[in-house]
GROMACS .gro file of C-alpha atoms in nm:
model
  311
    1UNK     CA    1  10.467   4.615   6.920
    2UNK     CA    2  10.688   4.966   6.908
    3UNK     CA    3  10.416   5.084   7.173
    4UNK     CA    4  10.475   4.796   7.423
    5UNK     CA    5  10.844   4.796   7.385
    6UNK     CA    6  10.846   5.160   7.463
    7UNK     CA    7  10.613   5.081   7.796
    8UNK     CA    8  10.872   4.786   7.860
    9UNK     CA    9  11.163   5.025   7.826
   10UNK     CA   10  11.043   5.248   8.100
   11UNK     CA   11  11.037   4.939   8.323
   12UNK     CA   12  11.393   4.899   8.267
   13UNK     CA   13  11.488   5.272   8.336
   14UNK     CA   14  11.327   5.203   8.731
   15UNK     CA   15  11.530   4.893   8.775
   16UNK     CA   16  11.809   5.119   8.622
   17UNK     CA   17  11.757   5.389   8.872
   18UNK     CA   18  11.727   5.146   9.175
   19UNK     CA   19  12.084   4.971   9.056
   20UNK     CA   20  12.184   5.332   9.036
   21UNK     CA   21  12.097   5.457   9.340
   22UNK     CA   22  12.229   5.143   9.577
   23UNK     CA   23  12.579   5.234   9.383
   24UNK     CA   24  12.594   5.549   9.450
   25UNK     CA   25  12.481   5.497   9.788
   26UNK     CA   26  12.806   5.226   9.776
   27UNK     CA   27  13.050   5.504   9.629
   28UNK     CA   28  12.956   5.787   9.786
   29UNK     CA   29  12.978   6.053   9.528
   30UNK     CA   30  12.719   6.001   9.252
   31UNK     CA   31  12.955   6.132   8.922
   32UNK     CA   32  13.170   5.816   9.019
   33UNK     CA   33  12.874   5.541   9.016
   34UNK     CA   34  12.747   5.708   8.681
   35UNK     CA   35  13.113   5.698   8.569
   36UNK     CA   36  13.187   5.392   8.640
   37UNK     CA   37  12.819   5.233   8.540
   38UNK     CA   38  12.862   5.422   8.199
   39UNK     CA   39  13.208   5.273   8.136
   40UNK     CA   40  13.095   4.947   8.199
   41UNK     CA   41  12.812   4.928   8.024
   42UNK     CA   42  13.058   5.121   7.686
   43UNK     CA   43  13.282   4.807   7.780
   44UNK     CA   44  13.007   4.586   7.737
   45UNK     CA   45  12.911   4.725   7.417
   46UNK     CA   46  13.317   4.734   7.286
   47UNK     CA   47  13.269   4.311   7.324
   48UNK     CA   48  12.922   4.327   7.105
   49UNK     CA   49  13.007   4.510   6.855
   50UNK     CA   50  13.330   4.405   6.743
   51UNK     CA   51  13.177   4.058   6.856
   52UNK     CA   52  12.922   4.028   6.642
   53UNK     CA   53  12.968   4.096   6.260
   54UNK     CA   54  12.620   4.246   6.167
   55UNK     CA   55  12.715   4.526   6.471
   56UNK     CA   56  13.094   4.571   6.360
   57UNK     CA   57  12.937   4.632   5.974
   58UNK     CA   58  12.679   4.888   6.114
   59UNK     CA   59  12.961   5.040   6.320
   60UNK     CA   60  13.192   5.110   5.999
   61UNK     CA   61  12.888   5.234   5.800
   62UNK     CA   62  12.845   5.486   6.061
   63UNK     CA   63  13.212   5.591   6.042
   64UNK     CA   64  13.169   5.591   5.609
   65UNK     CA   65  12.857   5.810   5.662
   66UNK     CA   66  13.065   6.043   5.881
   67UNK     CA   67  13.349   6.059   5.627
   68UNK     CA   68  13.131   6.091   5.353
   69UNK     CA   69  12.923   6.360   5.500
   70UNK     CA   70  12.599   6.201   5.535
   71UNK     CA   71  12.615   6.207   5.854
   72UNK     CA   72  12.723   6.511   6.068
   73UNK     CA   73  12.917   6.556   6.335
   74UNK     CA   74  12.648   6.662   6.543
   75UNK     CA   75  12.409   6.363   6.482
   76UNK     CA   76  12.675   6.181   6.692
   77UNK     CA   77  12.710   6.347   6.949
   78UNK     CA   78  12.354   6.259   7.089
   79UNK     CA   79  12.559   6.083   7.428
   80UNK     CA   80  12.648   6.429   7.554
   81UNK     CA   81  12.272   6.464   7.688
   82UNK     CA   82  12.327   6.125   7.914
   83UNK     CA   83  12.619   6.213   8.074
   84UNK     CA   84  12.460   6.550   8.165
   85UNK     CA   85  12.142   6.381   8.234
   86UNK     CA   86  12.396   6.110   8.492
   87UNK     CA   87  12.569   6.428   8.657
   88UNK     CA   88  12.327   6.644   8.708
   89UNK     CA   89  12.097   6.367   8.884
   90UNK     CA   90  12.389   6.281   9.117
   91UNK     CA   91  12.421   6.602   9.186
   92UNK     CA   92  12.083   6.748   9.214
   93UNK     CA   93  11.845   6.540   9.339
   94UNK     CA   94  12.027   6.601   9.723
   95UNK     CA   95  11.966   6.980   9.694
   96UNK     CA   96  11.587   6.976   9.564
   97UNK     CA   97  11.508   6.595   9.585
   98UNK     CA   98  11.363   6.348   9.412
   99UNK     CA   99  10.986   6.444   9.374
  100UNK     CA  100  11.086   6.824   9.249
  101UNK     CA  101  11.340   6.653   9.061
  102UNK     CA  102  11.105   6.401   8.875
  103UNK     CA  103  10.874   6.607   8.765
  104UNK     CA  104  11.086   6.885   8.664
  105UNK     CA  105  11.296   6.651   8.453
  106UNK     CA  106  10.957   6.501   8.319
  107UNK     CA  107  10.814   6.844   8.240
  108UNK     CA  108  11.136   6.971   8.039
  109UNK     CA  109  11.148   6.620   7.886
  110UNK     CA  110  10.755   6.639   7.769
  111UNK     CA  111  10.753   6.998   7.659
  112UNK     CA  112  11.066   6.936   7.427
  113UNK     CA  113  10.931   6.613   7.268
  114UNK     CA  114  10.680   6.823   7.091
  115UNK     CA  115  10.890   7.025   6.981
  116UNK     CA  116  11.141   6.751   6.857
  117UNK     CA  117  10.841   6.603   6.662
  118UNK     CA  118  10.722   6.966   6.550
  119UNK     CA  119  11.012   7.028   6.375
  120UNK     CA  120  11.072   6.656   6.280
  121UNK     CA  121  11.420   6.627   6.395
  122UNK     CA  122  11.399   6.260   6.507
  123UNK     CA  123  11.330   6.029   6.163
  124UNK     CA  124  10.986   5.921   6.167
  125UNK     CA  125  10.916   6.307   6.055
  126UNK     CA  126  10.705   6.598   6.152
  127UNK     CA  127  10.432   6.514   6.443
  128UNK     CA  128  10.233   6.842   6.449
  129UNK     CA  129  10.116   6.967   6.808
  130UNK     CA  130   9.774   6.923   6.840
  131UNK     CA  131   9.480   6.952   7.135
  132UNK     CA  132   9.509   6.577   7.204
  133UNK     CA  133   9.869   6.592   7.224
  134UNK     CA  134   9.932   6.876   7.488
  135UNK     CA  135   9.630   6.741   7.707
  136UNK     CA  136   9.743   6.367   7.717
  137UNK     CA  137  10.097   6.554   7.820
  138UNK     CA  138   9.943   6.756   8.045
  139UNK     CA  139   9.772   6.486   8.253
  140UNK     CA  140  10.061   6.274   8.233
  141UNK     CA  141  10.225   6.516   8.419
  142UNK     CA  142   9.954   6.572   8.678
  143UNK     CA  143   9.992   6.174   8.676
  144UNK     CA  144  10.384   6.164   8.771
  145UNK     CA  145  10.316   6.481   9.019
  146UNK     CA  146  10.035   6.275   9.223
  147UNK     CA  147  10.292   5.982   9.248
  148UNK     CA  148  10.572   6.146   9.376
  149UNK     CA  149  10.367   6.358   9.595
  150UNK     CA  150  10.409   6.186   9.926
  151UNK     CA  151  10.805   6.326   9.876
  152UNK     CA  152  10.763   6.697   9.843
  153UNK     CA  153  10.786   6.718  10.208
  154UNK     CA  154  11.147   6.636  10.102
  155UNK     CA  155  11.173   6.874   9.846
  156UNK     CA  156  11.333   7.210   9.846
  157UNK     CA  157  11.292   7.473   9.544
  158UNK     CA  158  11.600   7.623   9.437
  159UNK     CA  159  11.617   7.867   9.083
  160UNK     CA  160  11.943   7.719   8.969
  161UNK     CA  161  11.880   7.337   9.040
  162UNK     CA  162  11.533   7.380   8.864
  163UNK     CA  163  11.702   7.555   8.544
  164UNK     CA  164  11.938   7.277   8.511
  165UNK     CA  165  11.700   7.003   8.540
  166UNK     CA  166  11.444   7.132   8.342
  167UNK     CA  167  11.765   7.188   8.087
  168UNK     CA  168  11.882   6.795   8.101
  169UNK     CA  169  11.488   6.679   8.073
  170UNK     CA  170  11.487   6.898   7.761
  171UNK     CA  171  11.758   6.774   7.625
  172UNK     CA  172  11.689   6.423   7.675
  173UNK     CA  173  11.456   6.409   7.380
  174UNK     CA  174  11.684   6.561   7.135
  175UNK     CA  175  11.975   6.283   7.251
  176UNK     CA  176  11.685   5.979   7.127
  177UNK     CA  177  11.618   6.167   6.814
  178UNK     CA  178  11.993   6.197   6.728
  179UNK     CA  179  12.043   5.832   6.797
  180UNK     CA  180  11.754   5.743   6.583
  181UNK     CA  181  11.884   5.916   6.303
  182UNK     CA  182  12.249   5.750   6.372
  183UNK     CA  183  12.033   5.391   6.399
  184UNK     CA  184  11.929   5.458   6.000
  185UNK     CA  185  12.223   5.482   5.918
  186UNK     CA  186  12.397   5.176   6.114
  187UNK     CA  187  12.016   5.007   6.085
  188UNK     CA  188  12.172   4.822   6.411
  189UNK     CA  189  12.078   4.959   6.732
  190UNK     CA  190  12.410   4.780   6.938
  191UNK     CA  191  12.633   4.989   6.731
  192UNK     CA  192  12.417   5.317   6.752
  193UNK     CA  193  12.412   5.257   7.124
  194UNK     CA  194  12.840   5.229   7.126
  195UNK     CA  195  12.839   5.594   6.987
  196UNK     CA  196  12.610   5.720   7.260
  197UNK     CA  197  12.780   5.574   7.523
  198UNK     CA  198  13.120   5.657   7.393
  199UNK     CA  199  13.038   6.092   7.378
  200UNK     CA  200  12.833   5.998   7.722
  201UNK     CA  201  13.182   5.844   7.888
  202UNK     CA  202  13.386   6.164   7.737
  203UNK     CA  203  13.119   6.427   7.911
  204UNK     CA  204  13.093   6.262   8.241
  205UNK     CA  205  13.491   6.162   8.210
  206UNK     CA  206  13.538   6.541   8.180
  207UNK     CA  207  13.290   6.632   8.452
  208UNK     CA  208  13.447   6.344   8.684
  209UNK     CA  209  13.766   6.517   8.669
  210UNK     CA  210  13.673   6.903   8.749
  211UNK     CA  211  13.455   6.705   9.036
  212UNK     CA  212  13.784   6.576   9.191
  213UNK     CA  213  13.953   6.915   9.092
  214UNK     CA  214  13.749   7.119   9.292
  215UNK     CA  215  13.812   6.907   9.620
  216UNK     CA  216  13.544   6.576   9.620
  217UNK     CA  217  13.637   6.241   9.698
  218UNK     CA  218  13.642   5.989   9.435
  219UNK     CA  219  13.461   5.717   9.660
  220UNK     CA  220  13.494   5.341   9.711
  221UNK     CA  221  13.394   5.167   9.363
  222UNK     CA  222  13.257   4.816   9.495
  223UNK     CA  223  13.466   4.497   9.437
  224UNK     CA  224  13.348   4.217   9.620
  225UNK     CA  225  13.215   3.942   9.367
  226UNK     CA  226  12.850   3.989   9.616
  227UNK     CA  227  12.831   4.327   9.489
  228UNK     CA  228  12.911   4.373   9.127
  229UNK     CA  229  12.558   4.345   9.011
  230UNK     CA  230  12.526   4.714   9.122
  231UNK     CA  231  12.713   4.802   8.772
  232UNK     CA  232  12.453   4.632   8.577
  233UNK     CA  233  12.283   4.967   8.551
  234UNK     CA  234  12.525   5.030   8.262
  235UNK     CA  235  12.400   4.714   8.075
  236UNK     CA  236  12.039   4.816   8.148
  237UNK     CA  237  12.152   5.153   7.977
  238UNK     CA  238  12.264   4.944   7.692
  239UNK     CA  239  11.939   4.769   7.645
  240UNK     CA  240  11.794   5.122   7.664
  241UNK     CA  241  11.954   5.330   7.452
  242UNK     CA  242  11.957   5.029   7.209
  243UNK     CA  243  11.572   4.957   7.194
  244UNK     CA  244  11.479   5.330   7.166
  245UNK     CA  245  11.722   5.416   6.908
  246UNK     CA  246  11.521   5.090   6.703
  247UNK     CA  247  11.179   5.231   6.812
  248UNK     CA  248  11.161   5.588   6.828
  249UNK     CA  249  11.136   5.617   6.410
  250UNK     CA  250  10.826   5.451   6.418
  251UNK     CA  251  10.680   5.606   6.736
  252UNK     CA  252  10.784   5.965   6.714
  253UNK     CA  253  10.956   6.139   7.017
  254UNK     CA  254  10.632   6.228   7.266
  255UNK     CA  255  10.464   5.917   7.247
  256UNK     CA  256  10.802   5.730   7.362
  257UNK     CA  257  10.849   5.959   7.653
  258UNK     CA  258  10.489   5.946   7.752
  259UNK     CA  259  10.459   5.569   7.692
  260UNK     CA  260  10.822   5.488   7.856
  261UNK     CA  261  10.683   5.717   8.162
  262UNK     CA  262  10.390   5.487   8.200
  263UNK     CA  263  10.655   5.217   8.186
  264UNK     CA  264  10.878   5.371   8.467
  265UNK     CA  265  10.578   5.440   8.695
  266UNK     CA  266  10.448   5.030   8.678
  267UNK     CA  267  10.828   4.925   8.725
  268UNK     CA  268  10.874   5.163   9.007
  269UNK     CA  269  10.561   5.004   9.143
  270UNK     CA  270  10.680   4.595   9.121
  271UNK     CA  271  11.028   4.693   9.186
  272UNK     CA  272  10.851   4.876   9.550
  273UNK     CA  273  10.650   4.582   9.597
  274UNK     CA  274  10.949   4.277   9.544
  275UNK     CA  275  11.238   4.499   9.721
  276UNK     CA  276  11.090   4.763   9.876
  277UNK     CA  277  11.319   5.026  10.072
  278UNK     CA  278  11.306   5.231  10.413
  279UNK     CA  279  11.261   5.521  10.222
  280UNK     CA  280  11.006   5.405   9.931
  281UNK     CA  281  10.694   5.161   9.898
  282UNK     CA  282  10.391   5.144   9.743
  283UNK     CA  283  10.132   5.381   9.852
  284UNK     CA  284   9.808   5.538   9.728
  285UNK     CA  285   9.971   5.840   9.564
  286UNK     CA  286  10.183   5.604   9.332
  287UNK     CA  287   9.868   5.356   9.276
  288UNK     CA  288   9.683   5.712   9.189
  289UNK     CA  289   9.961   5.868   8.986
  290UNK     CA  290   9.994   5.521   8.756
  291UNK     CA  291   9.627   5.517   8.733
  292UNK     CA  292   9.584   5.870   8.587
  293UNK     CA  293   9.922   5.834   8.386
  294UNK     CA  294   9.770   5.481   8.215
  295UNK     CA  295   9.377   5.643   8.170
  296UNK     CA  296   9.592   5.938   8.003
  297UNK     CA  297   9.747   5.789   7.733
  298UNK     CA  298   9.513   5.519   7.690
  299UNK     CA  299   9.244   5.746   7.606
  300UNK     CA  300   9.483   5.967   7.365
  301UNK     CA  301   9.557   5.618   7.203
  302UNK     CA  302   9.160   5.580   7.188
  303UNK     CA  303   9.084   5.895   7.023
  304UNK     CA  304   9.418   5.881   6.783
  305UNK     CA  305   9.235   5.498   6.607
  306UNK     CA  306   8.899   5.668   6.611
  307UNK     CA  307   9.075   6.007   6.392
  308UNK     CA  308   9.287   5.784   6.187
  309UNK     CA  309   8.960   5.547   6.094
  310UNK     CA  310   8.774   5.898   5.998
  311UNK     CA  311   9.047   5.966   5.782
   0.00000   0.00000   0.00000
């Protein structure tokens, strides 16, 4: 079940990026979509959890584990990584586009998940790096590079964008772990998901403001009732963060990401095929890329039973 809601998630983070991208396309400047989506979907979450009295308990136990000190500071602060994950794709994907971008994010992302589970940092505990682990990773990636092949030609290789990527892709795993560990202690995922999204809307608040400092335009926020589905991408956050705090203790870090990449890769696929764009569609290279992706980790799954049944 933890497996298939991980593969489901992904699907949601390609409808997320599509709702994304129209709004930005909307705005105009890409820090004030992500703003905006990540205040609405925070606003969202505000009516939930002080809605709902099983979220509003797990929201004060959170606050009791702070005060108490069974909970640090730090394990909070996991929504930092999304708003630098929001900004720097607004702001990056234009200078080295979105092929480069994708699998640079991917790599940093899939490197650091062993790690996270090395180390056993998210709550499920230690995961050691094995054989199986770094090849299944390894072919995932050749999976996500054959699908976005086809936009290379778009693609432009600059030192600093790369660092910063790679940076935000690595940090993305350590933001899940910390909200995992934040979801033990709420044991509701609505309420772990309100303090993500609040540290999120206070890093890309911050960043909004030095972008309008140093001279950009704020854009045109859309307000005609035709349009306002383009902030659902903060509610699709939501549902994210939410359902990955929940899973990720029994899944471990790496499986997630490699799982919730298969995920994004099929949902990228039906989202190409119902509403396809000028600029994207379904070709061969993304039929390829899913294939290799799903033959990855289904074979790692394959040869994980058949070690566990030795056992």
């Amino acid at each position: 079940m933890f497996s298939l809601l991980a593969f489901l998630i992904g699907g949601v983070v390609s409808l997320q990026s599509r709702v994304a991208s129209e709004l930005t396309h909307h705005v105009h400047n890409g820090i004030t979509a992500g703003t905006a989506s990540n205040l609405f979907g925070w606003l969202v979450l505000w009516v939930l959890v002080f809605g709902i009295k099983r979220e509003r308990t797990g929201f004060f136990q959170v606050l009791s584990a702070l005060r108490s000190g069974r909970l640090k500071i730090w394990e909070v602060i996991g929504g930092i990584g999304g708003g630098l994950f929001i900004s720097v794709q607004s702001t990056q994907v234009p200078v080295i586009g979105v092929a480069l971008f994708s699998i640079t994010y991917i790599a940093g992302q899939t490197i650091c998940s062993m790690i996270v589970d090395e180390f056993g940092i998210a709550p499920g505990g230690k995961k050691p790096i094995t054989f199986l682990r770094v090849i299944t990773s390894l072919i995932t990636l050749v999976g996500v590079f054959v699908a976005v092949f086809p936009n290379f030609s778009h693609s432009t290789f600059k030192l600093l964008p790369f660092i910063l990527v790679a940076f935000v892709g690595g940090v993305t795993p350590f933001q899940q772990a910390l909200n995992a560990r934040v979801n033990v202690v709420s044991t509701r995922p609505l309420a772990t998901a309100w303090f993500n999204f609040a540290c999120g809307s206070a890093m890309i608040l911050t960043i909004l403001a030095i972008d309008l400092l140093t001279g950009h335009e704020f854009g045109s926020l859309p307000t005609a009732p035709s349009q306002l589905w383009m902030y659902s991408g903060g509610p699709l956050g939501v549902i994210f963060i939410a359902t990955t705090a929940y899973i990720l203790k029994h899944l471990g870090v790496l499986k997630w990401g490699l799982l919730g990449v298969a995920g994004q890769l099929l949902g990228a696929l039906l989202i190409d095929w119902i509403a396809p764009t000028q600029q994207n569609g379904i070709n061969n290279y993304l039929l390829a890329g899913s294939a290799i992706t799903f033959v990855a980790i289904a074979g790692a799954r394959y040869f994980e039973s058949r070690a566990l049944k030795k056992i």
